[in-house]
Amino acid sequence: MALAMPKWERQTRIFLCVFGLFLSVYALHVELSRERNPNYRAMCDLGESVSCSKVFTSRWGRGFGLVQFFVAKDSPLNQPNSVLGIIFYTLQMGLGLSLSKKAALFLVFSSWVSVAGSLYLASILFFVLEDFCMVCVSTYMINFGLLFTNLQRKRAIEGMKEKAG
Ligand SMILES: C/C(=C\C[C@@]12O[C@]1(C)C(=O)c1ccccc1C2=O)CCC[C@H](C)CCC[C@H](C)CCCC(C)C
């Protein structure tokens, strides 16, 4: 039986992961530049309440603002969210190329975690920081898109199994 993934799925996944990786690397770059130089102005800093560097260097910018309850603020475990993003999109890309059922389940599971993380970060962004960060909002849309792609994949694999008996 030919186990091929539909072309649209491959292309959508590659597009979302590359875009997500690009935004995460950019967020990391802005955060590190801003920490080194408080006068640094990023391309995504458009105004007082449309500022991405303000968001990235806030206490929620590292370890989701939660890791610091368990380890020291400057612990190597308290990484910027963007580092988690880089790991996440790399995994989504790498495991996405495999057609194993286990990989598909892991992709769906981690995708749900990222959507929950996105909803959490979005509520911090709008209600606590009262800021509009375009880089952040774009990553939320990417995470929703990846969840949709991963759910389609899981459905397709389950369908194949039923047909094969
Ligand atoms: C750049 C990026 C998110 C942007 C941002 O996080 C940034 C940078 C931030 O500083 C921030 C501050 C305050 C409010 C909002 C924000 C954000 O919006 C990428 C995350 C992607 C995503 C939310 C990754 C989730 C990964 C899961 C934890 C993976 C779980 C996988 C395991 C099950 C193995």
JSON list of C-alpha atoms and ligand atoms in Angstrom, two decimals:
[
{"chain": "A", "resi": 1, "resn": "MET", "atom": "CA", "xyz": [0.00, 0.00, 0.00]},
{"chain": "A", "resi": 2, "resn": "ALA", "atom": "CA", "xyz": [1.34, 3.43, -0.91]},
{"chain": "A", "resi": 3, "resn": "LEU", "atom": "CA", "xyz": [1.69, 5.51, 2.20]},
{"chain": "A", "resi": 4, "resn": "ALA", "atom": "CA", "xyz": [2.06, 9.00, 0.80]},
{"chain": "A", "resi": 5, "resn": "MET", "atom": "CA", "xyz": [1.07, 12.16, 2.52]},
{"chain": "A", "resi": 6, "resn": "PRO", "atom": "CA", "xyz": [-1.03, 14.59, 0.49]},
{"chain": "A", "resi": 7, "resn": "LYS", "atom": "CA", "xyz": [0.96, 17.33, -1.16]},
{"chain": "A", "resi": 8, "resn": "TRP", "atom": "CA", "xyz": [-1.05, 20.09, 0.52]},
{"chain": "A", "resi": 9, "resn": "GLU", "atom": "CA", "xyz": [-0.25, 18.68, 3.95]},
{"chain": "A", "resi": 10, "resn": "ARG", "atom": "CA", "xyz": [3.47, 18.58, 3.28]},
{"chain": "A", "resi": 11, "resn": "GLN", "atom": "CA", "xyz": [3.47, 22.10, 1.88]},
{"chain": "A", "resi": 12, "resn": "THR", "atom": "CA", "xyz": [1.27, 23.55, 4.64]},
{"chain": "A", "resi": 13, "resn": "ARG", "atom": "CA", "xyz": [3.43, 21.94, 7.32]},
{"chain": "A", "resi": 14, "resn": "ILE", "atom": "CA", "xyz": [6.68, 23.16, 5.76]},
{"chain": "A", "resi": 15, "resn": "PHE", "atom": "CA", "xyz": [5.27, 26.67, 5.36]},
{"chain": "A", "resi": 16, "resn": "LEU", "atom": "CA", "xyz": [3.96, 26.86, 8.96]},
{"chain": "A", "resi": 17, "resn": "CYS", "atom": "CA", "xyz": [7.13, 25.39, 10.50]},
{"chain": "A", "resi": 18, "resn": "VAL", "atom": "CA", "xyz": [9.51, 27.60, 8.49]},
{"chain": "A", "resi": 19, "resn": "PHE", "atom": "CA", "xyz": [7.43, 30.68, 9.31]},
{"chain": "A", "resi": 20, "resn": "GLY", "atom": "CA", "xyz": [7.26, 29.67, 13.00]},
{"chain": "A", "resi": 21, "resn": "LEU", "atom": "CA", "xyz": [11.02, 29.04, 13.12]},
{"chain": "A", "resi": 22, "resn": "PHE", "atom": "CA", "xyz": [11.68, 32.39, 11.48]},
{"chain": "A", "resi": 23, "resn": "LEU", "atom": "CA", "xyz": [9.47, 34.25, 13.99]},
{"chain": "A", "resi": 24, "resn": "SER", "atom": "CA", "xyz": [10.98, 32.40, 16.97]},
{"chain": "A", "resi": 25, "resn": "VAL", "atom": "CA", "xyz": [14.55, 33.13, 15.86]},
{"chain": "A", "resi": 26, "resn": "TYR", "atom": "CA", "xyz": [13.58, 36.76, 15.30]},
{"chain": "A", "resi": 27, "resn": "ALA", "atom": "CA", "xyz": [11.94, 36.96, 18.77]},
{"chain": "A", "resi": 28, "resn": "LEU", "atom": "CA", "xyz": [15.08, 35.49, 20.34]},
{"chain": "A", "resi": 29, "resn": "HIS", "atom": "CA", "xyz": [17.25, 37.99, 18.49]},
{"chain": "A", "resi": 30, "resn": "VAL", "atom": "CA", "xyz": [15.08, 40.93, 19.65]},
{"chain": "A", "resi": 31, "resn": "GLU", "atom": "CA", "xyz": [15.02, 39.68, 23.23]},
{"chain": "A", "resi": 32, "resn": "LEU", "atom": "CA", "xyz": [18.81, 39.23, 23.43]},
{"chain": "A", "resi": 33, "resn": "SER", "atom": "CA", "xyz": [19.47, 42.60, 21.76]},
{"chain": "A", "resi": 34, "resn": "ARG", "atom": "CA", "xyz": [17.09, 44.36, 24.11]},
{"chain": "A", "resi": 35, "resn": "GLU", "atom": "CA", "xyz": [18.60, 42.72, 27.19]},
{"chain": "A", "resi": 36, "resn": "ARG", "atom": "CA", "xyz": [22.06, 43.87, 26.09]},
{"chain": "A", "resi": 37, "resn": "ASN", "atom": "CA", "xyz": [20.94, 47.39, 25.18]},
{"chain": "A", "resi": 38, "resn": "PRO", "atom": "CA", "xyz": [17.78, 48.89, 26.74]},
{"chain": "A", "resi": 39, "resn": "ASN", "atom": "CA", "xyz": [17.67, 51.54, 24.01]},
{"chain": "A", "resi": 40, "resn": "TYR", "atom": "CA", "xyz": [17.46, 48.93, 21.25]},
{"chain": "A", "resi": 41, "resn": "ARG", "atom": "CA", "xyz": [14.45, 49.47, 18.97]},
{"chain": "A", "resi": 42, "resn": "ALA", "atom": "CA", "xyz": [13.20, 46.45, 17.06]},
{"chain": "A", "resi": 43, "resn": "MET", "atom": "CA", "xyz": [11.39, 46.49, 13.72]},
{"chain": "A", "resi": 44, "resn": "CYS", "atom": "CA", "xyz": [8.27, 45.20, 15.52]},
{"chain": "A", "resi": 45, "resn": "ASP", "atom": "CA", "xyz": [8.32, 48.06, 18.06]},
{"chain": "A", "resi": 46, "resn": "LEU", "atom": "CA", "xyz": [5.79, 50.36, 16.46]},
{"chain": "A", "resi": 47, "resn": "GLY", "atom": "CA", "xyz": [4.50, 52.25, 19.49]},
{"chain": "A", "resi": 48, "resn": "GLU", "atom": "CA", "xyz": [4.06, 52.35, 23.25]},
{"chain": "A", "resi": 49, "resn": "SER", "atom": "CA", "xyz": [1.46, 49.56, 23.26]},
{"chain": "A", "resi": 50, "resn": "VAL", "atom": "CA", "xyz": [2.48, 47.91, 20.01]},
{"chain": "A", "resi": 51, "resn": "SER", "atom": "CA", "xyz": [5.88, 46.82, 21.27]},
{"chain": "A", "resi": 52, "resn": "CYS", "atom": "CA", "xyz": [7.28, 43.34, 20.89]},
{"chain": "A", "resi": 53, "resn": "SER", "atom": "CA", "xyz": [10.55, 43.84, 22.77]},
{"chain": "A", "resi": 54, "resn": "LYS", "atom": "CA", "xyz": [8.60, 44.98, 25.85]},
{"chain": "A", "resi": 55, "resn": "VAL", "atom": "CA", "xyz": [6.70, 41.68, 25.71]},
{"chain": "A", "resi": 56, "resn": "PHE", "atom": "CA", "xyz": [9.74, 39.47, 25.04]},
{"chain": "A", "resi": 57, "resn": "THR", "atom": "CA", "xyz": [11.71, 40.90, 27.97]},
{"chain": "A", "resi": 58, "resn": "SER", "atom": "CA", "xyz": [8.74, 40.77, 30.39]},
{"chain": "A", "resi": 59, "resn": "ARG", "atom": "CA", "xyz": [8.67, 38.11, 33.08]},
{"chain": "A", "resi": 60, "resn": "TRP", "atom": "CA", "xyz": [6.34, 36.03, 30.90]},
{"chain": "A", "resi": 61, "resn": "GLY", "atom": "CA", "xyz": [8.92, 36.00, 28.10]},
{"chain": "A", "resi": 62, "resn": "ARG", "atom": "CA", "xyz": [10.94, 33.25, 29.75]},
{"chain": "A", "resi": 63, "resn": "GLY", "atom": "CA", "xyz": [9.62, 29.82, 30.67]},
{"chain": "A", "resi": 64, "resn": "PHE", "atom": "CA", "xyz": [6.08, 31.17, 30.16]},
{"chain": "A", "resi": 65, "resn": "GLY", "atom": "CA", "xyz": [6.55, 33.13, 33.40]},
{"chain": "A", "resi": 66, "resn": "LEU", "atom": "CA", "xyz": [5.88, 29.84, 35.21]},
{"chain": "A", "resi": 67, "resn": "VAL", "atom": "CA", "xyz": [9.27, 28.10, 35.33]},
{"chain": "A", "resi": 68, "resn": "GLN", "atom": "CA", "xyz": [10.57, 30.79, 37.69]},
{"chain": "A", "resi": 69, "resn": "PHE", "atom": "CA", "xyz": [8.23, 29.52, 40.39]},
{"chain": "A", "resi": 70, "resn": "PHE", "atom": "CA", "xyz": [10.24, 26.28, 40.43]},
{"chain": "A", "resi": 71, "resn": "VAL", "atom": "CA", "xyz": [13.81, 27.29, 39.59]},
{"chain": "A", "resi": 72, "resn": "ALA", "atom": "CA", "xyz": [15.90, 30.46, 39.91]},
{"chain": "A", "resi": 73, "resn": "LYS", "atom": "CA", "xyz": [15.04, 33.24, 37.44]},
{"chain": "A", "resi": 74, "resn": "ASP", "atom": "CA", "xyz": [18.51, 33.04, 35.86]},
{"chain": "A", "resi": 75, "resn": "SER", "atom": "CA", "xyz": [18.62, 29.23, 35.83]},
{"chain": "A", "resi": 76, "resn": "PRO", "atom": "CA", "xyz": [19.51, 27.60, 32.50]},
{"chain": "A", "resi": 77, "resn": "LEU", "atom": "CA", "xyz": [16.11, 25.86, 32.74]},
{"chain": "A", "resi": 78, "resn": "ASN", "atom": "CA", "xyz": [14.35, 29.23, 32.48]},
{"chain": "A", "resi": 79, "resn": "GLN", "atom": "CA", "xyz": [14.78, 29.64, 28.72]},
{"chain": "A", "resi": 80, "resn": "PRO", "atom": "CA", "xyz": [13.08, 32.30, 26.56]},
{"chain": "A", "resi": 81, "resn": "ASN", "atom": "CA", "xyz": [9.74, 31.12, 25.12]},
{"chain": "A", "resi": 82, "resn": "SER", "atom": "CA", "xyz": [11.24, 31.57, 21.69]},
{"chain": "A", "resi": 83, "resn": "VAL", "atom": "CA", "xyz": [13.76, 28.79, 22.42]},
{"chain": "A", "resi": 84, "resn": "LEU", "atom": "CA", "xyz": [10.82, 26.48, 23.22]},
{"chain": "A", "resi": 85, "resn": "GLY", "atom": "CA", "xyz": [9.28, 27.66, 19.96]},
{"chain": "A", "resi": 86, "resn": "ILE", "atom": "CA", "xyz": [12.43, 26.75, 18.00]},
{"chain": "A", "resi": 87, "resn": "ILE", "atom": "CA", "xyz": [12.44, 23.25, 19.53]},
{"chain": "A", "resi": 88, "resn": "PHE", "atom": "CA", "xyz": [8.70, 22.87, 18.93]},
{"chain": "A", "resi": 89, "resn": "TYR", "atom": "CA", "xyz": [8.73, 23.87, 15.24]},
{"chain": "A", "resi": 90, "resn": "THR", "atom": "CA", "xyz": [11.83, 21.74, 14.58]},
{"chain": "A", "resi": 91, "resn": "LEU", "atom": "CA", "xyz": [10.03, 18.72, 16.09]},
{"chain": "A", "resi": 92, "resn": "GLN", "atom": "CA", "xyz": [6.86, 19.46, 14.09]},
{"chain": "A", "resi": 93, "resn": "MET", "atom": "CA", "xyz": [8.92, 19.62, 10.92]},
{"chain": "A", "resi": 94, "resn": "GLY", "atom": "CA", "xyz": [11.08, 16.56, 11.63]},
{"chain": "A", "resi": 95, "resn": "LEU", "atom": "CA", "xyz": [8.39, 14.22, 12.95]},
{"chain": "A", "resi": 96, "resn": "GLY", "atom": "CA", "xyz": [6.01, 15.54, 10.31]},
{"chain": "A", "resi": 97, "resn": "LEU", "atom": "CA", "xyz": [8.13, 13.88, 7.65]},
{"chain": "A", "resi": 98, "resn": "SER", "atom": "CA", "xyz": [7.64, 10.49, 9.30]},
{"chain": "A", "resi": 99, "resn": "LEU", "atom": "CA", "xyz": [4.38, 8.66, 8.68]},
{"chain": "A", "resi": 100, "resn": "SER", "atom": "CA", "xyz": [4.41, 6.55, 11.81]},
{"chain": "A", "resi": 101, "resn": "LYS", "atom": "CA", "xyz": [1.27, 6.41, 13.90]},
{"chain": "A", "resi": 102, "resn": "LYS", "atom": "CA", "xyz": [3.19, 7.15, 17.10]},
{"chain": "A", "resi": 103, "resn": "ALA", "atom": "CA", "xyz": [4.68, 10.28, 15.56]},
{"chain": "A", "resi": 104, "resn": "ALA", "atom": "CA", "xyz": [1.21, 11.39, 14.46]},
{"chain": "A", "resi": 105, "resn": "LEU", "atom": "CA", "xyz": [-0.14, 10.99, 17.99]},
{"chain": "A", "resi": 106, "resn": "PHE", "atom": "CA", "xyz": [2.78, 12.91, 19.45]},
{"chain": "A", "resi": 107, "resn": "LEU", "atom": "CA", "xyz": [2.31, 15.68, 16.89]},
{"chain": "A", "resi": 108, "resn": "VAL", "atom": "CA", "xyz": [-1.37, 16.06, 17.83]},
{"chain": "A", "resi": 109, "resn": "PHE", "atom": "CA", "xyz": [-0.59, 15.97, 21.54]},
{"chain": "A", "resi": 110, "resn": "SER", "atom": "CA", "xyz": [2.22, 18.54, 21.41]},
{"chain": "A", "resi": 111, "resn": "SER", "atom": "CA", "xyz": [0.08, 20.69, 19.14]},
{"chain": "A", "resi": 112, "resn": "TRP", "atom": "CA", "xyz": [-2.73, 20.79, 21.71]},
{"chain": "A", "resi": 113, "resn": "VAL", "atom": "CA", "xyz": [-0.14, 21.81, 24.33]},
{"chain": "A", "resi": 114, "resn": "SER", "atom": "CA", "xyz": [1.06, 24.62, 22.06]},
{"chain": "A", "resi": 115, "resn": "VAL", "atom": "CA", "xyz": [-2.52, 25.83, 21.46]},
{"chain": "A", "resi": 116, "resn": "ALA", "atom": "CA", "xyz": [-3.12, 25.87, 25.22]},
{"chain": "A", "resi": 117, "resn": "GLY", "atom": "CA", "xyz": [0.17, 27.77, 25.60]},
{"chain": "A", "resi": 118, "resn": "SER", "atom": "CA", "xyz": [-0.93, 30.20, 22.90]},
{"chain": "A", "resi": 119, "resn": "LEU", "atom": "CA", "xyz": [-4.25, 30.92, 24.64]},
{"chain": "A", "resi": 120, "resn": "TYR", "atom": "CA", "xyz": [-2.39, 31.47, 27.91]},
{"chain": "A", "resi": 121, "resn": "LEU", "atom": "CA", "xyz": [0.18, 33.81, 26.31]},
{"chain": "A", "resi": 122, "resn": "ALA", "atom": "CA", "xyz": [-2.54, 35.65, 24.37]},
{"chain": "A", "resi": 123, "resn": "SER", "atom": "CA", "xyz": [-4.49, 36.37, 27.56]},
{"chain": "A", "resi": 124, "resn": "ILE", "atom": "CA", "xyz": [-1.30, 37.62, 29.29]},
{"chain": "A", "resi": 125, "resn": "LEU", "atom": "CA", "xyz": [-0.58, 39.75, 26.24]},
{"chain": "A", "resi": 126, "resn": "PHE", "atom": "CA", "xyz": [-3.99, 41.43, 26.05]},
{"chain": "A", "resi": 127, "resn": "PHE", "atom": "CA", "xyz": [-5.14, 41.54, 29.67]},
{"chain": "A", "resi": 128, "resn": "VAL", "atom": "CA", "xyz": [-1.91, 41.85, 31.68]},
{"chain": "A", "resi": 129, "resn": "LEU", "atom": "CA", "xyz": [0.60, 43.55, 29.38]},
{"chain": "A", "resi": 130, "resn": "GLU", "atom": "CA", "xyz": [-2.15, 45.32, 27.36]},
{"chain": "A", "resi": 131, "resn": "ASP", "atom": "CA", "xyz": [0.05, 45.17, 24.31]},
{"chain": "A", "resi": 132, "resn": "PHE", "atom": "CA", "xyz": [-0.37, 44.13, 20.70]},
{"chain": "A", "resi": 133, "resn": "CYS", "atom": "CA", "xyz": [2.58, 42.03, 19.54]},
{"chain": "A", "resi": 134, "resn": "MET", "atom": "CA", "xyz": [2.34, 41.05, 15.91]},
{"chain": "A", "resi": 135, "resn": "VAL", "atom": "CA", "xyz": [5.07, 38.42, 16.15]},
{"chain": "A", "resi": 136, "resn": "CYS", "atom": "CA", "xyz": [3.20, 36.79, 19.05]},
{"chain": "A", "resi": 137, "resn": "VAL", "atom": "CA", "xyz": [-0.23, 36.85, 17.38]},
{"chain": "A", "resi": 138, "resn": "SER", "atom": "CA", "xyz": [1.30, 35.36, 14.22]},
{"chain": "A", "resi": 139, "resn": "THR", "atom": "CA", "xyz": [2.76, 32.45, 16.22]},
{"chain": "A", "resi": 140, "resn": "TYR", "atom": "CA", "xyz": [-0.70, 31.79, 17.74]},
{"chain": "A", "resi": 141, "resn": "MET", "atom": "CA", "xyz": [-2.17, 31.51, 14.24]},
{"chain": "A", "resi": 142, "resn": "ILE", "atom": "CA", "xyz": [0.66, 29.20, 13.16]},
{"chain": "A", "resi": 143, "resn": "ASN", "atom": "CA", "xyz": [0.01, 26.97, 16.18]},
{"chain": "A", "resi": 144, "resn": "PHE", "atom": "CA", "xyz": [-3.72, 26.74, 15.33]},
{"chain": "A", "resi": 145, "resn": "GLY", "atom": "CA", "xyz": [-2.80, 25.92, 11.74]},
{"chain": "A", "resi": 146, "resn": "LEU", "atom": "CA", "xyz": [-0.40, 23.19, 12.82]},
{"chain": "A", "resi": 147, "resn": "LEU", "atom": "CA", "xyz": [-3.04, 21.65, 15.11]},
{"chain": "A", "resi": 148, "resn": "PHE", "atom": "CA", "xyz": [-5.46, 21.52, 12.18]},
{"chain": "A", "resi": 149, "resn": "THR", "atom": "CA", "xyz": [-2.80, 19.94, 9.95]},
{"chain": "A", "resi": 150, "resn": "ASN", "atom": "CA", "xyz": [-1.89, 17.37, 12.62]},
{"chain": "A", "resi": 151, "resn": "LEU", "atom": "CA", "xyz": [-5.54, 16.43, 13.22]},
{"chain": "A", "resi": 152, "resn": "GLN", "atom": "CA", "xyz": [-6.01, 15.88, 9.49]},
{"chain": "A", "resi": 153, "resn": "ARG", "atom": "CA", "xyz": [-2.93, 13.64, 9.47]},
{"chain": "A", "resi": 154, "resn": "LYS", "atom": "CA", "xyz": [-4.19, 11.56, 12.39]},
{"chain": "A", "resi": 155, "resn": "ARG", "atom": "CA", "xyz": [-7.60, 11.15, 10.73]},
{"chain": "A", "resi": 156, "resn": "ALA", "atom": "CA", "xyz": [-5.96, 10.08, 7.46]},
{"chain": "A", "resi": 157, "resn": "ILE", "atom": "CA", "xyz": [-3.80, 7.48, 9.21]},
{"chain": "A", "resi": 158, "resn": "GLU", "atom": "CA", "xyz": [-6.78, 6.10, 11.14]},
{"chain": "A", "resi": 159, "resn": "GLY", "atom": "CA", "xyz": [-8.78, 5.89, 7.91]},
{"chain": "A", "resi": 160, "resn": "MET", "atom": "CA", "xyz": [-5.98, 3.93, 6.22]},
{"chain": "A", "resi": 161, "resn": "LYS", "atom": "CA", "xyz": [-5.91, 1.43, 9.05]},
{"chain": "A", "resi": 162, "resn": "GLU", "atom": "CA", "xyz": [-9.66, 0.82, 8.84]},
{"chain": "A", "resi": 163, "resn": "LYS", "atom": "CA", "xyz": [-9.51, 0.20, 5.09]},
{"chain": "A", "resi": 164, "resn": "ALA", "atom": "CA", "xyz": [-6.55, -2.14, 5.51]},
{"chain": "A", "resi": 165, "resn": "GLY", "atom": "CA", "xyz": [-8.60, -4.06, 8.11]},
{"chain": "B", "resi": 1, "resn": "LIG", "atom": "C1", "xyz": [7.86, 33.09, 19.64]},
{"chain": "B", "resi": 1, "resn": "LIG", "atom": "C2", "xyz": [6.80, 32.38, 20.40]},
{"chain": "B", "resi": 1, "resn": "LIG", "atom": "C3", "xyz": [5.85, 32.99, 21.15]},
{"chain": "B", "resi": 1, "resn": "LIG", "atom": "C4", "xyz": [5.74, 34.50, 21.36]},
{"chain": "B", "resi": 1, "resn": "LIG", "atom": "C5", "xyz": [5.75, 34.90, 22.79]},
{"chain": "B", "resi": 1, "resn": "LIG", "atom": "O1", "xyz": [6.40, 34.02, 23.64]},
{"chain": "B", "resi": 1, "resn": "LIG", "atom": "C6", "xyz": [6.95, 35.25, 23.46]},
{"chain": "B", "resi": 1, "resn": "LIG", "atom": "C7", "xyz": [8.22, 35.22, 22.73]},
{"chain": "B", "resi": 1, "resn": "LIG", "atom": "C8", "xyz": [6.85, 36.09, 24.67]},
{"chain": "B", "resi": 1, "resn": "LIG", "atom": "O2", "xyz": [7.86, 36.55, 25.15]},
{"chain": "B", "resi": 1, "resn": "LIG", "atom": "C9", "xyz": [5.55, 36.44, 25.27]},
{"chain": "B", "resi": 1, "resn": "LIG", "atom": "C10", "xyz": [5.49, 37.10, 26.51]},
{"chain": "B", "resi": 1, "resn": "LIG", "atom": "C11", "xyz": [4.25, 37.47, 27.03]},
{"chain": "B", "resi": 1, "resn": "LIG", "atom": "C12", "xyz": [3.09, 37.17, 26.36]},
{"chain": "B", "resi": 1, "resn": "LIG", "atom": "C13", "xyz": [3.15, 36.50, 25.13]},
{"chain": "B", "resi": 1, "resn": "LIG", "atom": "C14", "xyz": [4.39, 36.12, 24.58]},
{"chain": "B", "resi": 1, "resn": "LIG", "atom": "C15", "xyz": [4.45, 35.41, 23.32]},
{"chain": "B", "resi": 1, "resn": "LIG", "atom": "O3", "xyz": [3.46, 35.21, 22.65]},
{"chain": "B", "resi": 1, "resn": "LIG", "atom": "C16", "xyz": [6.81, 30.90, 20.22]},
{"chain": "B", "resi": 1, "resn": "LIG", "atom": "C17", "xyz": [5.97, 30.13, 21.21]},
{"chain": "B", "resi": 1, "resn": "LIG", "atom": "C18", "xyz": [5.45, 28.90, 20.55]},
{"chain": "B", "resi": 1, "resn": "LIG", "atom": "C19", "xyz": [4.66, 27.97, 21.37]},
{"chain": "B", "resi": 1, "resn": "LIG", "atom": "C20", "xyz": [3.61, 28.52, 22.31]},
{"chain": "B", "resi": 1, "resn": "LIG", "atom": "C21", "xyz": [5.49, 26.86, 21.79]},
{"chain": "B", "resi": 1, "resn": "LIG", "atom": "C22", "xyz": [4.84, 25.90, 22.71]},
{"chain": "B", "resi": 1, "resn": "LIG", "atom": "C23", "xyz": [5.65, 24.68, 22.75]},
{"chain": "B", "resi": 1, "resn": "LIG", "atom": "C24", "xyz": [5.07, 23.68, 23.67]},
{"chain": "B", "resi": 1, "resn": "LIG", "atom": "C25", "xyz": [5.42, 23.97, 25.12]},
{"chain": "B", "resi": 1, "resn": "LIG", "atom": "C26", "xyz": [5.61, 22.37, 23.21]},
{"chain": "B", "resi": 1, "resn": "LIG", "atom": "C27", "xyz": [5.21, 21.23, 24.03]},
{"chain": "B", "resi": 1, "resn": "LIG", "atom": "C28", "xyz": [5.84, 20.00, 23.49]},
{"chain": "B", "resi": 1, "resn": "LIG", "atom": "C29", "xyz": [5.95, 18.92, 24.51]},
{"chain": "B", "resi": 1, "resn": "LIG", "atom": "C30", "xyz": [4.63, 18.26, 24.71]},
{"chain": "B", "resi": 1, "resn": "LIG", "atom": "C31", "xyz": [7.02, 17.97, 24.07]}
]
